[in-house]
Amino acid sequence: MKAIVFYEHGSPDVLKYVDLPQPQPNPEQVLVKLHAAALNHVDLFVRRGWKGLNLNFPHILGADGAGEIVAVGENVSGWQVGERVVINANLGCGTCDFCLAGEDNRCRNWELLGETVNGTYADHILIAPKQLFRLPEQFDYHAAAAASLVYQTAWHSLITRGKLRPGETVLIVGASGGVNTASIQIAKLTGASPIVVGSAKEKLELAEKLGAEILIDRSKTENWSKEVYRLTHRSGVDVVVDNVGTTFPQSLRALRSGGRLLTVGNTAAPKFEIDNRYIFAKHLSIIGSTMGTLKDFSEVMSLVVAGKLAPVLDKTFPLADARLAHERLEKNEQLGKITLSIE
Ligand SMILES: [Zn+2]
């Protein structure tokens, strides 16, 4: 099979397009012929490497993928060759206490496709059938791949953990990342009112198109928490979605008494100072989570294939040009999800 691999950590130049032996499913797996993969920031982090990450080289990146089943292991039931599927990259073990409680994104033996095991930058992948969601005829493979990781992550944070309710105000810090664009749509679909803080004009325009009711340009309004306060008649917002990290001080100020700050990551930096007085004096909750459960995945993908949530697609590159796709993501030039087209 064709795949993008790397043999050592480094710049996008370490990515190589190579031939590998065709994989064969074990009795519990299916073999999927991939047609699309989508990029995530985790792909860049894994390519660069970090202390404690020990990969078996050559390694194949990629969490998100969609395609069709081309072979089914002998013990697999309920899945047929030819079915169109999107893959869930969260690999819970299925047997630990968290998995048995339906909290498989807290699995004790958790793995992520493309991080700890080989991923979707390839024309074929072996996968356990519990990781699959059936796609309707005609549903675009690129849209499905682009939705998989970010929508379940946003859904788990806003709905499962954050308990977002109709009528609430939601401030989303950052206008363009995959989780943030998904969060705007999920907030709108829930009947909440999304407010977005962003910088570039085209990113704010996109946020507005997706349902943001109030836009704050932080290149013009540096003290945006004050502006949020003013716009909410001096009460603050019910919920803040902050996946930037270093913006926590402003986010905590923007919350109303009893508000919740939701976070699934830190695109800027993981360490920063916060003023504890905001947390106790305003009865705030900080709610962290990562990825989603199998139930979240199934719920949110049902809404995606029904057209109620629509992933924003940026550029598509051929699989062989994954290096160029990485360069685009590293420069933060994208507006929506970058995908790879797989022959
Ligand atoms: Zn588990």
Coordinates of C-alpha atoms and ligand atoms in Angstrom, one line a residue:
M1 CA 0.0 0.0 0.0
K2 CA 1.0 3.6 -0.4
A3 CA 1.6 5.7 2.7
I4 CA 3.2 8.8 4.1
V5 CA 5.7 7.7 6.7
F6 CA 8.6 9.2 8.7
Y7 CA 11.7 7.6 10.1
E8 CA 12.8 10.4 12.4
H9 CA 11.1 13.4 14.1
G10 CA 11.6 16.8 12.5
S11 CA 10.3 19.4 10.0
P12 CA 7.7 18.5 7.3
D13 CA 10.7 17.3 5.1
V14 CA 10.9 14.1 7.2
L15 CA 7.5 12.9 5.6
K16 CA 8.1 10.4 2.8
Y17 CA 5.7 8.8 0.3
V18 CA 6.5 5.1 0.2
D19 CA 5.3 1.6 -0.6
L20 CA 4.5 -0.7 2.3
P21 CA 3.2 -4.3 2.4
Q22 CA -0.6 -4.6 2.0
P23 CA -2.1 -5.2 5.5
Q24 CA -4.5 -8.2 6.1
P25 CA -7.2 -8.0 8.8
N26 CA -7.0 -10.3 11.8
P27 CA -10.3 -12.1 12.7
E28 CA -11.5 -9.0 14.8
Q29 CA -10.6 -6.3 12.3
V30 CA -11.8 -4.8 9.1
L31 CA -9.6 -3.4 6.3
V32 CA -10.7 0.1 5.1
K33 CA -9.6 1.6 1.7
L34 CA -9.2 5.2 2.6
H35 CA -10.4 8.0 0.3
A36 CA -9.8 11.0 2.5
A37 CA -7.8 11.9 5.6
A38 CA -7.9 15.1 7.6
L39 CA -5.1 17.0 9.4
N40 CA -5.1 17.9 13.0
H41 CA -2.6 19.8 15.1
V42 CA -1.7 16.5 16.9
D43 CA -0.2 15.4 13.6
L44 CA 2.4 18.2 13.8
F45 CA 3.1 17.5 17.4
V46 CA 3.7 13.8 16.7
R47 CA 5.9 14.5 13.7
R48 CA 8.0 16.9 15.8
G49 CA 8.0 14.4 18.7
W50 CA 8.2 15.1 22.5
K51 CA 10.0 13.6 25.4
G52 CA 8.5 10.2 26.3
L53 CA 6.9 9.6 22.9
N54 CA 8.5 6.3 21.6
L55 CA 7.3 5.4 18.1
N56 CA 8.0 2.3 16.1
F57 CA 9.5 3.7 12.9
P58 CA 8.4 4.0 10.2
H59 CA 5.4 5.7 11.6
I60 CA 2.2 6.7 9.8
L61 CA 0.4 9.9 11.0
G62 CA -3.3 10.7 10.8
A63 CA -6.3 10.4 13.2
D64 CA -9.1 11.2 10.8
G65 CA -10.1 9.1 7.8
A66 CA -13.0 7.9 5.7
G67 CA -13.4 5.3 3.0
E68 CA -14.9 1.9 2.2
I69 CA -14.6 -1.5 3.7
V70 CA -12.7 -3.9 1.5
A71 CA -12.1 -6.9 3.8
V72 CA -13.8 -8.2 6.9
G73 CA -12.2 -10.4 9.6
E74 CA -13.9 -13.8 10.1
N75 CA -15.2 -12.9 13.6
V76 CA -16.7 -9.5 12.6
S77 CA -20.4 -9.4 12.2
G78 CA -22.7 -6.6 11.1
W79 CA -20.2 -5.0 8.6
Q80 CA -20.0 -5.8 4.9
V81 CA -17.4 -5.2 2.1
G82 CA -18.4 -2.1 0.2
E83 CA -19.9 -0.1 3.1
R84 CA -18.8 3.5 3.4
V85 CA -17.4 4.5 6.8
V86 CA -15.7 7.3 8.8
I87 CA -13.2 6.3 11.5
N88 CA -13.2 7.3 15.1
A89 CA -9.5 7.7 16.2
N90 CA -10.1 7.2 19.9
L91 CA -9.0 3.7 20.7
G92 CA -10.4 2.7 24.0
C93 CA -9.5 -0.8 25.2
G94 CA -13.1 -1.7 25.8
T95 CA -12.3 -3.7 29.0
C96 CA -11.1 -1.2 31.7
D97 CA -13.4 0.3 34.3
F98 CA -13.7 3.6 32.3
C99 CA -14.5 1.9 29.0
L100 CA -17.1 -0.3 30.7
A101 CA -18.7 2.8 32.2
G102 CA -18.9 4.4 28.7
E103 CA -16.1 6.8 29.4
D104 CA -13.7 5.4 26.8
N105 CA -12.0 8.7 26.3
R106 CA -10.6 8.2 29.8
C107 CA -9.4 4.7 29.0
R108 CA -6.5 3.5 31.1
N109 CA -4.9 1.9 28.0
W110 CA -6.0 4.7 25.6
E111 CA -4.4 5.0 22.2
L112 CA -4.9 7.5 19.4
L113 CA -4.8 6.6 15.8
G114 CA -1.7 8.3 14.2
E115 CA -0.2 9.1 17.6
T116 CA 0.6 5.8 19.3
V117 CA -0.4 3.5 16.5
N118 CA -0.3 3.9 12.7
G119 CA -2.9 6.3 11.3
T120 CA -4.7 7.4 8.2
Y121 CA -2.1 8.9 5.9
A122 CA -2.2 5.7 3.9
D123 CA -4.5 4.1 1.3
H124 CA -5.5 1.3 3.6
I125 CA -5.9 0.9 7.4
L126 CA -6.8 -2.0 9.7
I127 CA -9.3 -1.0 12.4
A128 CA -11.7 -2.6 14.9
P129 CA -15.3 -2.2 13.7
K130 CA -16.5 -0.5 17.0
Q131 CA -14.4 2.5 15.7
L132 CA -16.6 2.9 12.5
F133 CA -19.6 5.0 11.7
R134 CA -21.6 4.3 8.6
L135 CA -21.9 7.0 6.0
P136 CA -24.9 7.5 3.7
E137 CA -24.5 7.1 0.0
Q138 CA -23.1 10.3 -1.6
F139 CA -21.9 11.8 1.7
D140 CA -18.5 13.4 1.0
Y141 CA -15.5 11.5 2.4
H142 CA -13.6 14.7 3.0
A143 CA -16.4 16.2 5.0
A144 CA -16.7 13.0 7.1
A145 CA -12.9 12.8 7.8
A146 CA -12.8 16.5 8.6
A147 CA -15.6 16.1 11.1
S148 CA -14.6 13.1 13.1
L149 CA -12.1 14.2 15.7
V150 CA -13.1 17.9 16.2
Y151 CA -16.8 17.4 16.3
Q152 CA -16.7 14.7 18.9
T153 CA -14.2 16.8 21.0
A154 CA -16.4 19.9 20.8
W155 CA -19.6 17.9 21.5
H156 CA -18.1 16.1 24.5
S157 CA -16.9 19.5 25.9
L158 CA -20.0 21.6 25.3
I159 CA -22.8 19.1 25.7
T160 CA -21.6 16.0 27.7
R161 CA -19.3 17.9 30.1
G162 CA -20.4 21.5 29.8
K163 CA -24.2 20.8 29.8
L164 CA -24.9 23.7 27.5
R165 CA -28.5 24.8 27.5
P166 CA -30.7 26.7 25.1
G167 CA -30.7 30.5 25.8
E168 CA -27.2 30.5 27.3
T169 CA -24.4 32.8 26.0
V170 CA -21.2 31.1 24.9
L171 CA -18.0 33.0 24.3
I172 CA -15.6 31.2 21.9
V173 CA -12.0 32.4 22.0
G174 CA -10.6 32.0 18.5
A175 CA -12.6 31.9 15.3
S176 CA -10.9 29.5 13.0
G177 CA -9.6 26.2 14.5
G178 CA -11.5 23.0 13.8
V179 CA -12.8 22.6 17.4
N180 CA -13.8 26.3 17.6
T181 CA -15.8 26.3 14.3
A182 CA -17.5 23.0 15.5
S183 CA -18.2 24.7 18.8
I184 CA -19.9 27.7 17.2
Q185 CA -22.2 25.3 15.2
I186 CA -23.0 23.1 18.2
A187 CA -23.8 26.2 20.4
K188 CA -26.1 27.5 17.7
L189 CA -27.8 24.1 17.2
T190 CA -28.4 23.9 20.9
G191 CA -30.2 27.3 20.9
A192 CA -27.4 29.1 22.7
S193 CA -26.0 32.4 21.5
P194 CA -22.4 32.2 20.3
I195 CA -20.0 35.2 20.7
V196 CA -16.7 34.9 19.0
V197 CA -13.4 36.7 19.7
G198 CA -11.0 36.5 16.8
S199 CA -8.4 38.4 14.9
A200 CA -8.3 38.1 11.1
K201 CA -11.2 39.5 9.1
E202 CA -11.9 36.4 7.0
K203 CA -11.9 34.2 10.1
L204 CA -14.5 36.4 11.8
E205 CA -16.6 36.4 8.6
L206 CA -16.5 32.6 8.7
A207 CA -17.5 32.6 12.4
E208 CA -20.5 34.8 11.5
K209 CA -21.5 32.5 8.6
L210 CA -21.5 29.6 11.0
G211 CA -23.8 31.3 13.5
A212 CA -21.8 33.7 15.7
E213 CA -24.2 36.4 16.8
I214 CA -21.6 38.8 18.1
L215 CA -18.0 39.2 16.7
I216 CA -15.2 40.9 18.6
D217 CA -12.0 41.7 16.7
R218 CA -9.3 41.3 19.2
S219 CA -6.8 43.1 17.0
K220 CA -8.9 46.3 17.6
T221 CA -10.3 45.4 21.0
E222 CA -7.4 44.2 23.1
N223 CA -9.4 44.1 26.4
W224 CA -12.1 41.9 24.9
S225 CA -13.4 40.7 28.3
K226 CA -14.4 44.2 29.1
E227 CA -16.2 44.4 25.8
V228 CA -18.0 41.1 26.5
Y229 CA -19.1 42.5 29.8
R230 CA -20.5 45.6 28.1
L231 CA -22.2 43.6 25.4
T232 CA -23.9 41.3 28.0
H233 CA -25.3 44.3 30.0
R234 CA -22.6 43.9 32.6
S235 CA -23.5 40.3 33.5
G236 CA -20.9 38.3 31.6
V237 CA -21.4 35.1 29.6
D238 CA -22.6 31.7 30.9
V239 CA -19.9 29.6 29.2
V240 CA -16.4 30.3 27.7
V241 CA -14.8 27.9 25.2
D242 CA -11.0 28.6 25.6
N243 CA -8.6 26.3 23.8
V244 CA -5.9 28.9 23.6
G245 CA -4.7 28.7 27.2
T246 CA -2.9 32.0 27.7
T247 CA -6.2 33.8 27.3
F248 CA -7.6 32.2 30.6
P249 CA -7.2 35.5 32.6
Q250 CA -9.5 37.4 30.2
S251 CA -11.9 34.4 29.8
L252 CA -12.3 34.2 33.6
R253 CA -13.1 37.9 33.7
A254 CA -15.7 37.5 30.9
L255 CA -17.7 34.9 32.8
R256 CA -20.8 35.7 34.8
S257 CA -21.2 34.5 38.4
G258 CA -21.5 30.7 38.3
G259 CA -20.2 30.5 34.8
R260 CA -18.2 27.6 33.2
L261 CA -14.9 27.7 31.4
L262 CA -14.5 24.7 29.0
T263 CA -11.1 23.7 27.6
V264 CA -9.9 20.9 25.4
G265 CA -6.4 22.1 24.7
N266 CA -4.0 25.0 24.5
T267 CA -3.0 26.3 21.1
A268 CA -0.8 29.1 22.6
A269 CA 0.9 27.7 25.7
P270 CA 0.1 25.3 28.5
K271 CA 1.4 27.4 31.4
F272 CA 0.2 30.8 32.4
E273 CA -0.9 32.7 35.5
I274 CA -4.5 33.0 36.6
D275 CA -6.1 35.0 39.4
N276 CA -7.8 32.6 41.8
R277 CA -10.0 35.4 43.2
Y278 CA -12.1 35.2 40.0
I279 CA -12.7 31.5 40.5
F280 CA -14.0 31.5 44.0
A281 CA -15.5 34.9 44.2
K282 CA -17.5 34.3 41.0
H283 CA -18.3 30.6 41.7
L284 CA -16.6 29.6 38.4
S285 CA -16.1 26.1 37.2
I286 CA -13.2 25.1 34.9
I287 CA -14.1 21.9 33.0
G288 CA -11.5 20.1 31.1
S289 CA -11.8 17.2 28.7
T290 CA -10.2 15.6 25.7
M291 CA -11.6 13.9 22.7
G292 CA -15.1 12.2 23.0
T293 CA -16.7 8.9 23.9
L294 CA -18.1 6.4 21.4
K295 CA -21.6 7.7 22.3
D296 CA -20.5 11.3 21.6
F297 CA -19.0 10.2 18.3
S298 CA -22.2 8.4 17.2
E299 CA -24.5 11.3 18.3
V300 CA -22.5 14.1 16.7
M301 CA -21.8 12.2 13.4
S302 CA -25.5 11.5 13.1
L303 CA -26.0 15.3 13.1
V304 CA -23.1 15.7 10.6
V305 CA -24.5 13.3 8.1
A306 CA -28.0 14.8 8.6
G307 CA -26.5 18.1 7.5
K308 CA -27.2 19.9 10.8
L309 CA -23.5 20.3 11.5
A310 CA -21.3 21.0 8.5
P311 CA -17.5 20.9 8.7
V312 CA -15.6 23.7 7.1
L313 CA -13.2 22.5 4.5
D314 CA -10.0 24.3 3.6
K315 CA -7.7 23.0 0.9
T316 CA -7.2 19.4 -0.3
F317 CA -3.8 18.0 -1.1
P318 CA -3.0 14.6 -2.7
L319 CA -1.7 12.1 -0.1
A320 CA 1.8 12.3 -1.7
D321 CA 1.9 16.0 -0.9
A322 CA 1.3 15.7 2.8
R323 CA 4.4 17.7 3.4
L324 CA 2.8 20.7 1.7
A325 CA -0.3 20.2 3.8
H326 CA 1.7 20.2 7.0
E327 CA 3.5 23.4 5.9
R328 CA 0.1 25.1 5.4
L329 CA -1.2 24.0 8.8
E330 CA 2.1 25.1 10.5
K331 CA 1.8 28.6 9.0
N332 CA -1.8 28.7 10.2
E333 CA -3.0 29.7 6.7
Q334 CA -6.0 27.4 6.7
L335 CA -9.6 28.4 7.1
G336 CA -11.3 25.1 8.1
K337 CA -9.9 21.6 7.8
I338 CA -7.1 20.6 5.5
T339 CA -7.6 17.2 4.0
L340 CA -5.7 14.7 2.0
S341 CA -7.1 13.0 -1.1
I342 CA -6.2 9.3 -1.3
E343 CA -6.4 7.5 -4.7
Ligands
ZN1 ZN -10.2 1.1 28.4

